[in-house]
Tab-separated table of N, CA and C in Angstrom:
chain	number	residue	atom	x	y	z
A	30	MET	N	-111.223	130.122	258.197
A	30	MET	CA	-111.136	131.070	259.266
A	30	MET	C	-111.652	132.411	258.778
A	31	LEU	N	-112.459	133.059	259.543
A	31	LEU	CA	-113.031	134.333	259.153
A	31	LEU	C	-112.003	135.441	259.310
A	32	GLY	N	-111.959	136.320	258.324
A	32	GLY	CA	-111.178	137.531	258.452
A	32	GLY	C	-109.688	137.406	258.207
A	33	GLY	N	-109.167	136.285	257.824
A	33	GLY	CA	-107.745	136.191	257.545
A	33	GLY	C	-107.253	134.771	257.624
A	34	THR	N	-105.954	134.649	257.462
A	34	THR	CA	-105.345	133.328	257.491
A	34	THR	C	-104.920	132.979	258.906
A	35	MET	N	-104.602	131.706	259.095
A	35	MET	CA	-104.125	131.252	260.401
A	35	MET	C	-102.817	131.965	260.741
A	36	THR	N	-101.961	132.184	259.750
A	36	THR	CA	-100.688	132.862	259.986
A	36	THR	C	-100.921	134.289	260.469
A	37	GLU	N	-101.876	134.994	259.844
A	37	GLU	CA	-102.190	136.355	260.276
A	37	GLU	C	-102.708	136.358	261.708
A	38	SER	N	-103.549	135.407	262.026
A	38	SER	CA	-104.119	135.328	263.364
A	38	SER	C	-103.039	135.015	264.395
A	39	SER	N	-102.158	134.066	264.075
A	39	SER	CA	-101.071	133.718	264.991
A	39	SER	C	-100.141	134.906	265.191
A	40	SER	N	-99.873	135.640	264.117
A	40	SER	CA	-99.027	136.827	264.222
A	40	SER	C	-99.677	137.858	265.135
A	41	HIS	N	-100.990	137.985	265.029
A	41	HIS	CA	-101.724	138.920	265.889
A	41	HIS	C	-101.562	138.521	267.354
A	42	TRP	N	-101.760	137.237	267.651
A	42	TRP	CA	-101.635	136.785	269.040
A	42	TRP	C	-100.192	136.865	269.517
A	43	GLN	N	-99.230	136.635	268.627
A	43	GLN	CA	-97.823	136.774	269.009
A	43	GLN	C	-97.533	138.232	269.349
A	44	GLY	N	-98.112	139.149	268.578
A	44	GLY	CA	-97.959	140.572	268.876
A	44	GLY	C	-98.558	140.934	270.224
A	45	LEU	N	-99.715	140.357	270.524
A	45	LEU	CA	-100.330	140.600	271.833
A	45	LEU	C	-99.473	140.031	272.960
A	46	LEU	N	-98.864	138.862	272.728
A	46	LEU	CA	-97.982	138.289	273.747
A	46	LEU	C	-96.761	139.185	273.949
A	47	ASN	N	-96.222	139.707	272.854
A	47	ASN	CA	-95.089	140.631	272.975
A	47	ASN	C	-95.488	141.861	273.789
A	48	SER	N	-96.679	142.382	273.537
A	48	SER	CA	-97.176	143.533	274.303
A	48	SER	C	-97.353	143.173	275.772
A	49	ALA	N	-97.897	142.001	276.028
A	49	ALA	CA	-98.077	141.556	277.414
A	49	ALA	C	-96.728	141.381	278.097
A	50	ASN	N	-95.767	140.791	277.397
A	50	ASN	CA	-94.430	140.603	277.972
A	50	ASN	C	-93.750	141.937	278.259
A	51	ALA	N	-94.108	142.971	277.501
A	51	ALA	CA	-93.552	144.309	277.718
A	51	ALA	C	-94.331	145.075	278.790
A	52	GLY	N	-95.355	144.451	279.344
A	52	GLY	CA	-96.149	145.086	280.386
A	52	GLY	C	-97.202	146.046	279.861
A	53	GLU	N	-97.453	146.005	278.565
A	53	GLU	CA	-98.389	146.942	277.935
A	53	GLU	C	-99.820	146.429	277.889
A	54	LEU	N	-100.031	145.209	278.304
A	54	LEU	CA	-101.362	144.609	278.232
A	54	LEU	C	-101.716	144.056	279.603
A	55	VAL	N	-102.848	144.496	280.132
A	55	VAL	CA	-103.318	144.006	281.429
A	55	VAL	C	-104.736	143.480	281.273
A	56	LEU	N	-105.073	142.525	282.109
A	56	LEU	CA	-106.388	141.902	282.018
A	56	LEU	C	-106.868	141.560	283.423
A	57	ASP	N	-108.076	141.993	283.731
A	57	ASP	CA	-108.685	141.682	285.018
A	57	ASP	C	-108.734	140.162	285.188
A	58	PRO	N	-108.300	139.650	286.335
A	58	PRO	CA	-108.281	138.197	286.540
A	58	PRO	C	-109.635	137.525	286.346
A	59	ALA	N	-110.716	138.183	286.719
A	59	ALA	CA	-112.041	137.572	286.548
A	59	ALA	C	-112.323	137.315	285.072
A	60	VAL	N	-111.931	138.239	284.235
A	60	VAL	CA	-112.122	138.078	282.790
A	60	VAL	C	-111.095	137.094	282.232
A	61	GLY	N	-109.844	137.302	282.600
A	61	GLY	CA	-108.762	136.471	282.074
A	61	GLY	C	-108.893	135.004	282.437
A	62	ASN	N	-109.302	134.729	283.666
A	62	ASN	CA	-109.471	133.330	284.070
A	62	ASN	C	-110.607	132.666	283.306
A	63	GLY	N	-111.668	133.418	283.045
A	63	GLY	CA	-112.760	132.879	282.225
A	63	GLY	C	-112.290	132.565	280.814
A	64	LEU	N	-111.475	133.458	280.256
A	64	LEU	CA	-110.933	133.220	278.914
A	64	LEU	C	-109.990	132.013	278.908
A	65	ALA	N	-109.189	131.884	279.956
A	65	ALA	CA	-108.279	130.739	280.053
A	65	ALA	C	-109.061	129.431	280.143
A	66	GLN	N	-110.183	129.448	280.867
A	66	GLN	CA	-111.030	128.248	280.941
A	66	GLN	C	-111.623	127.919	279.575
A	67	ASP	N	-112.016	128.949	278.835
A	67	ASP	CA	-112.508	128.718	277.470
A	67	ASP	C	-111.412	128.101	276.608
A	68	CYS	N	-110.189	128.566	276.787
A	68	CYS	CA	-109.061	127.993	276.049
A	68	CYS	C	-108.894	126.515	276.396
A	69	ASP	N	-108.993	126.192	277.685
A	69	ASP	CA	-108.863	124.787	278.099
A	69	ASP	C	-109.935	123.918	277.447
A	70	ARG	N	-111.164	124.428	277.396
A	70	ARG	CA	-112.243	123.672	276.741
A	70	ARG	C	-111.962	123.506	275.250
A	71	ASN	N	-111.507	124.590	274.618
A	71	ASN	CA	-111.189	124.504	273.193
A	71	ASN	C	-110.048	123.530	272.936
A	72	LEU	N	-109.036	123.551	273.792
A	72	LEU	CA	-107.917	122.618	273.631
A	72	LEU	C	-108.383	121.173	273.754
A	73	ALA	N	-109.239	120.908	274.728
A	73	ALA	CA	-109.763	119.543	274.897
A	73	ALA	C	-110.547	119.117	273.659
A	74	ASN	N	-111.369	120.017	273.133
A	74	ASN	CA	-112.139	119.697	271.923
A	74	ASN	C	-111.230	119.462	270.725
A	75	LEU	N	-110.228	120.314	270.563
A	75	LEU	CA	-109.311	120.162	269.430
A	75	LEU	C	-108.503	118.871	269.537
A	76	GLU	N	-108.071	118.525	270.753
A	76	GLU	CA	-107.337	117.265	270.943
A	76	GLU	C	-108.225	116.077	270.581
A	77	SER	N	-109.489	116.150	270.960
A	77	SER	CA	-110.439	115.086	270.628
A	77	SER	C	-110.626	114.981	269.113
A	78	ILE	N	-110.759	116.120	268.464
A	78	ILE	CA	-110.906	116.125	267.002
A	78	ILE	C	-109.645	115.586	266.344
A	79	LEU	N	-108.481	115.956	266.879
A	79	LEU	CA	-107.219	115.462	266.326
A	79	LEU	C	-107.153	113.941	266.403
A	80	GLU	N	-107.625	113.385	267.511
A	80	GLU	CA	-107.663	111.922	267.640
A	80	GLU	C	-108.564	111.300	266.578
A	81	MET	N	-109.701	111.946	266.315
A	81	MET	CA	-110.632	111.417	265.310
A	81	MET	C	-110.036	111.431	263.905
A	82	THR	N	-109.100	112.338	263.661
A	82	THR	CA	-108.523	112.414	262.314
A	82	THR	C	-107.645	111.210	261.995
A	83	GLN	N	-107.311	110.427	263.004
A	83	GLN	CA	-106.531	109.213	262.745
A	83	GLN	C	-107.289	108.285	261.799
A	84	ASP	N	-108.618	108.398	261.824
A	84	ASP	CA	-109.445	107.547	260.968
A	84	ASP	C	-109.356	107.920	259.497
A	85	VAL	N	-108.892	109.116	259.195
A	85	VAL	CA	-108.791	109.528	257.794
A	85	VAL	C	-107.343	109.565	257.324
A	86	GLY	N	-106.473	108.916	258.057
A	86	GLY	CA	-105.064	108.887	257.705
A	86	GLY	C	-104.776	108.167	256.408
A	87	TYR	N	-105.586	107.196	256.092
A	87	TYR	CA	-105.409	106.459	254.847
A	87	TYR	C	-106.797	106.217	254.276
A	88	VAL	N	-107.054	106.797	253.122
A	88	VAL	CA	-108.382	106.760	252.522
A	88	VAL	C	-108.382	105.771	251.366
A	89	THR	N	-109.391	104.901	251.334
A	89	THR	CA	-109.517	103.924	250.249
A	89	THR	C	-110.938	103.962	249.698
A	90	GLY	N	-111.164	103.151	248.678
A	90	GLY	CA	-112.509	102.997	248.149
A	90	GLY	C	-112.790	103.787	246.892
A	91	PHE	N	-111.761	104.222	246.200
A	91	PHE	CA	-111.962	104.998	244.980
A	91	PHE	C	-111.888	104.141	243.718
A	92	GLY	N	-111.747	102.851	243.896
A	92	GLY	CA	-111.718	101.957	242.737
A	92	GLY	C	-110.313	101.776	242.194
A	93	GLY	N	-110.223	100.919	241.184
A	93	GLY	CA	-108.921	100.555	240.634
A	93	GLY	C	-108.480	101.370	239.440
A	94	PHE	N	-109.301	102.289	238.998
A	94	PHE	CA	-108.904	103.115	237.859
A	94	PHE	C	-107.807	104.089	238.275
A	95	PRO	N	-107.021	104.541	237.306
A	95	PRO	CA	-105.961	105.501	237.637
A	95	PRO	C	-106.494	106.749	238.354
A	96	SER	N	-107.670	107.227	237.961
A	96	SER	CA	-108.228	108.410	238.627
A	96	SER	C	-108.543	108.105	240.093
A	97	GLY	N	-108.968	106.883	240.374
A	97	GLY	CA	-109.244	106.480	241.749
A	97	GLY	C	-107.982	106.464	242.583
A	98	GLU	N	-106.889	106.008	241.978
A	98	GLU	CA	-105.609	105.983	242.691
A	98	GLU	C	-105.116	107.401	242.974
A	99	VAL	N	-105.345	108.296	242.008
A	99	VAL	CA	-104.955	109.694	242.200
A	99	VAL	C	-105.771	110.309	243.341
A	100	LEU	N	-107.077	110.050	243.335
A	100	LEU	CA	-107.933	110.568	244.405
A	100	LEU	C	-107.540	109.993	245.762
A	101	GLN	N	-107.229	108.708	245.791
A	101	GLN	CA	-106.813	108.071	247.041
A	101	GLN	C	-105.562	108.751	247.589
A	102	ALA	N	-104.587	108.981	246.716
A	102	ALA	CA	-103.349	109.633	247.149
A	102	ALA	C	-103.627	111.056	247.638
A	103	LYS	N	-104.471	111.774	246.907
A	103	LYS	CA	-104.787	113.156	247.269
A	103	LYS	C	-105.470	113.231	248.634
A	104	PHE	N	-106.475	112.394	248.843
A	104	PHE	CA	-107.216	112.462	250.099
A	104	PHE	C	-106.417	111.893	251.270
A	105	THR	N	-105.514	110.971	251.007
A	105	THR	CA	-104.630	110.481	252.062
A	105	THR	C	-103.709	111.611	252.520
A	106	LEU	N	-103.193	112.385	251.555
A	106	LEU	CA	-102.359	113.534	251.918
A	106	LEU	C	-103.159	114.556	252.728
A	107	LYS	N	-104.375	114.818	252.314
A	107	LYS	CA	-105.226	115.762	253.047
A	107	LYS	C	-105.571	115.219	254.429
A	108	GLY	N	-105.655	113.903	254.527
A	108	GLY	CA	-106.041	113.291	255.790
A	108	GLY	C	-104.960	113.314	256.839
A	109	SER	N	-103.696	113.095	256.427
A	109	SER	CA	-102.711	112.950	257.496
A	109	SER	C	-101.305	113.418	257.191
A	110	THR	N	-100.798	113.142	256.021
A	110	THR	CA	-99.364	113.322	255.834
A	110	THR	C	-98.965	114.569	255.071
A	111	GLY	N	-99.875	115.193	254.383
A	111	GLY	CA	-99.526	116.362	253.580
A	111	GLY	C	-99.316	117.602	254.425
A	112	GLU	N	-98.607	118.555	253.850
A	112	GLU	CA	-98.350	119.816	254.543
A	112	GLU	C	-99.663	120.520	254.891
A	113	ASP	N	-100.648	120.377	254.017
A	113	ASP	CA	-101.949	121.025	254.202
A	113	ASP	C	-102.985	120.043	254.759
A	114	SER	N	-102.527	119.060	255.513
A	114	SER	CA	-103.440	118.027	256.015
A	114	SER	C	-104.323	118.558	257.135
A	115	ILE	N	-105.417	117.867	257.347
A	115	ILE	CA	-106.337	118.256	258.421
A	115	ILE	C	-105.640	118.163	259.779
A	116	GLN	N	-104.764	117.182	259.943
A	116	GLN	CA	-104.051	117.051	261.217
A	116	GLN	C	-103.158	118.264	261.469
A	117	ASN	N	-102.451	118.704	260.429
A	117	ASN	CA	-101.596	119.880	260.596
A	117	ASN	C	-102.417	121.130	260.887
A	118	ARG	N	-103.555	121.259	260.244
A	118	ARG	CA	-104.418	122.429	260.481
A	118	ARG	C	-104.939	122.431	261.919
A	119	ILE	N	-105.325	121.282	262.417
A	119	ILE	CA	-105.815	121.202	263.797
A	119	ILE	C	-104.677	121.500	264.774
A	120	LYS	N	-103.482	121.008	264.482
A	120	LYS	CA	-102.323	121.305	265.337
A	120	LYS	C	-102.029	122.804	265.356
A	121	GLU	N	-102.212	123.471	264.214
A	121	GLU	CA	-102.036	124.925	264.169
A	121	GLU	C	-103.044	125.621	265.081
A	122	HIS	N	-104.274	125.139	265.062
A	122	HIS	CA	-105.297	125.713	265.942
A	122	HIS	C	-104.938	125.476	267.405
A	123	ILE	N	-104.445	124.292	267.719
A	123	ILE	CA	-104.029	123.984	269.093
A	123	ILE	C	-102.925	124.948	269.525
A	124	ASN	N	-101.936	125.144	268.657
A	124	ASN	CA	-100.838	126.055	268.983
A	124	ASN	C	-101.337	127.481	269.192
A	125	GLU	N	-102.295	127.894	268.376
A	125	GLU	CA	-102.828	129.246	268.520
A	125	GLU	C	-103.595	129.412	269.828
A	126	VAL	N	-104.383	128.429	270.203
A	126	VAL	CA	-105.123	128.519	271.469
A	126	VAL	C	-104.145	128.525	272.646
A	127	MET	N	-103.066	127.766	272.542
A	127	MET	CA	-102.055	127.778	273.603
A	127	MET	C	-101.392	129.156	273.695
A	128	LEU	N	-101.164	129.780	272.540
A	128	LEU	CA	-100.605	131.131	272.510
A	128	LEU	C	-101.575	132.124	273.155
A	129	MET	N	-102.846	131.981	272.856
A	129	MET	CA	-103.864	132.840	273.463
A	129	MET	C	-103.835	132.701	274.984
A	130	LYS	N	-103.725	131.469	275.446
A	130	LYS	CA	-103.710	131.214	276.887
A	130	LYS	C	-102.494	131.879	277.544
A	131	GLN	N	-101.358	131.872	276.844
A	131	GLN	CA	-100.164	132.550	277.355
A	131	GLN	C	-100.400	134.058	277.466
A	132	VAL	N	-101.062	134.624	276.459
A	132	VAL	CA	-101.373	136.056	276.486
A	132	VAL	C	-102.230	136.380	277.705
A	133	PHE	N	-103.271	135.591	277.925
A	133	PHE	CA	-104.165	135.850	279.049
A	133	PHE	C	-103.423	135.731	280.380
A	134	ALA	N	-102.585	134.709	280.517
A	134	ALA	CA	-101.845	134.507	281.771
A	134	ALA	C	-100.905	135.677	282.047
A	135	LYS	N	-100.182	136.117	281.029
A	135	LYS	CA	-99.239	137.223	281.218
A	135	LYS	C	-99.981	138.524	281.497
A	136	ALA	N	-101.102	138.751	280.826
A	136	ALA	CA	-101.885	139.972	281.053
A	136	ALA	C	-102.468	139.994	282.465
A	137	ILE	N	-102.866	138.833	282.976
A	137	ILE	CA	-103.350	138.740	284.363
A	137	ILE	C	-102.200	139.039	285.327
A	138	GLU	N	-101.039	138.467	285.043
A	138	GLU	CA	-99.859	138.724	285.872
A	138	GLU	C	-99.551	140.229	285.889
A	139	ASN	N	-99.659	140.868	284.726
A	139	ASN	CA	-99.426	142.315	284.649
A	139	ASN	C	-100.448	143.084	285.481
A	140	TYR	N	-101.675	142.629	285.469
A	140	TYR	CA	-102.733	143.277	286.261
A	140	TYR	C	-102.341	143.275	287.737
A	141	HIS	N	-101.884	142.119	288.225
A	141	HIS	CA	-101.486	142.018	289.634
A	141	HIS	C	-100.289	142.925	289.922
A	142	SER	N	-99.347	142.996	288.990
A	142	SER	CA	-98.173	143.857	289.179
A	142	SER	C	-98.574	145.323	289.250
A	143	VAL	N	-99.453	145.744	288.350
A	143	VAL	CA	-99.925	147.131	288.357
A	143	VAL	C	-100.699	147.411	289.638
A	144	ASP	N	-101.522	146.467	290.048
A	144	ASP	CA	-102.314	146.628	291.266
A	144	ASP	C	-101.400	146.783	292.480
A	145	GLN	N	-100.364	145.948	292.573
A	145	GLN	CA	-99.428	146.028	293.693
A	145	GLN	C	-98.640	147.331	293.653
A	146	SER	N	-98.249	147.741	292.457
A	146	SER	CA	-97.509	148.987	292.308
A	146	SER	C	-98.363	150.179	292.724
A	147	ASN	N	-99.605	150.174	292.302
A	147	ASN	CA	-100.516	151.260	292.689
A	147	ASN	C	-100.741	151.274	294.197
A	148	ALA	N	-100.875	150.106	294.790
A	148	ALA	CA	-101.071	150.023	296.239
A	148	ALA	C	-99.843	150.563	296.969
A	149	ALA	N	-98.656	150.219	296.480
A	149	ALA	CA	-97.430	150.710	297.105
A	149	ALA	C	-97.323	152.225	296.956
A	150	ASN	N	-97.692	152.743	295.794
A	150	ASN	CA	-97.651	154.191	295.579
A	150	ASN	C	-98.628	154.910	296.500
A	151	LEU	N	-99.810	154.349	296.656
A	151	LEU	CA	-100.802	154.958	297.543
A	151	LEU	C	-100.361	154.899	298.999
A	152	ALA	N	-99.702	153.812	299.374
A	152	ALA	CA	-99.240	153.668	300.754
A	152	ALA	C	-98.167	154.703	301.080
A	153	GLY	N	-97.435	155.148	300.081
A	153	GLY	CA	-96.364	156.118	300.305
A	153	GLY	C	-96.824	157.561	300.289
A	154	ILE	N	-98.087	157.805	300.043
A	154	ILE	CA	-98.602	159.175	299.984
A	154	ILE	C	-99.033	159.607	301.381
A	155	ASP	N	-98.587	160.788	301.765
A	155	ASP	CA	-99.004	161.363	303.050
A	155	ASP	C	-100.274	162.158	302.828
A	156	PHE	N	-101.352	161.685	303.380
A	156	PHE	CA	-102.624	162.392	303.273
A	156	PHE	C	-102.765	163.312	304.477
A	157	PRO	N	-103.198	164.538	304.232
A	157	PRO	CA	-103.391	165.446	305.378
A	157	PRO	C	-104.533	164.954	306.262
A	158	SER	N	-104.334	165.100	307.540
A	158	SER	CA	-105.357	164.659	308.496
A	158	SER	C	-106.385	165.707	308.745
């Protein structure tokens, strides 16, 4: 990932969600809906990639030497069951994109709230004729 770790990026998006939940972040629906659609496409792609990783859940073919067995165990862990496995990394990306989508949805909701509030404020103003 460019510019930082997945944890840093998730923390950034969590901070943005907190700001959106506090009403501090607004997003024009035309922009936000486009971003949400991009998130949906990314989620579909990531889910597809996650399915493909099932093929690397158990890796063989390193031979019968002890070093081959060590490599087999190492790559099997990377493939599916280890903490740092490709499946876990893809799931982290899925969670982050879902978090992004929440930020966009809440920011759009805030936009509508601000718009309605402004309209109500304008309706209450007496303009001289």
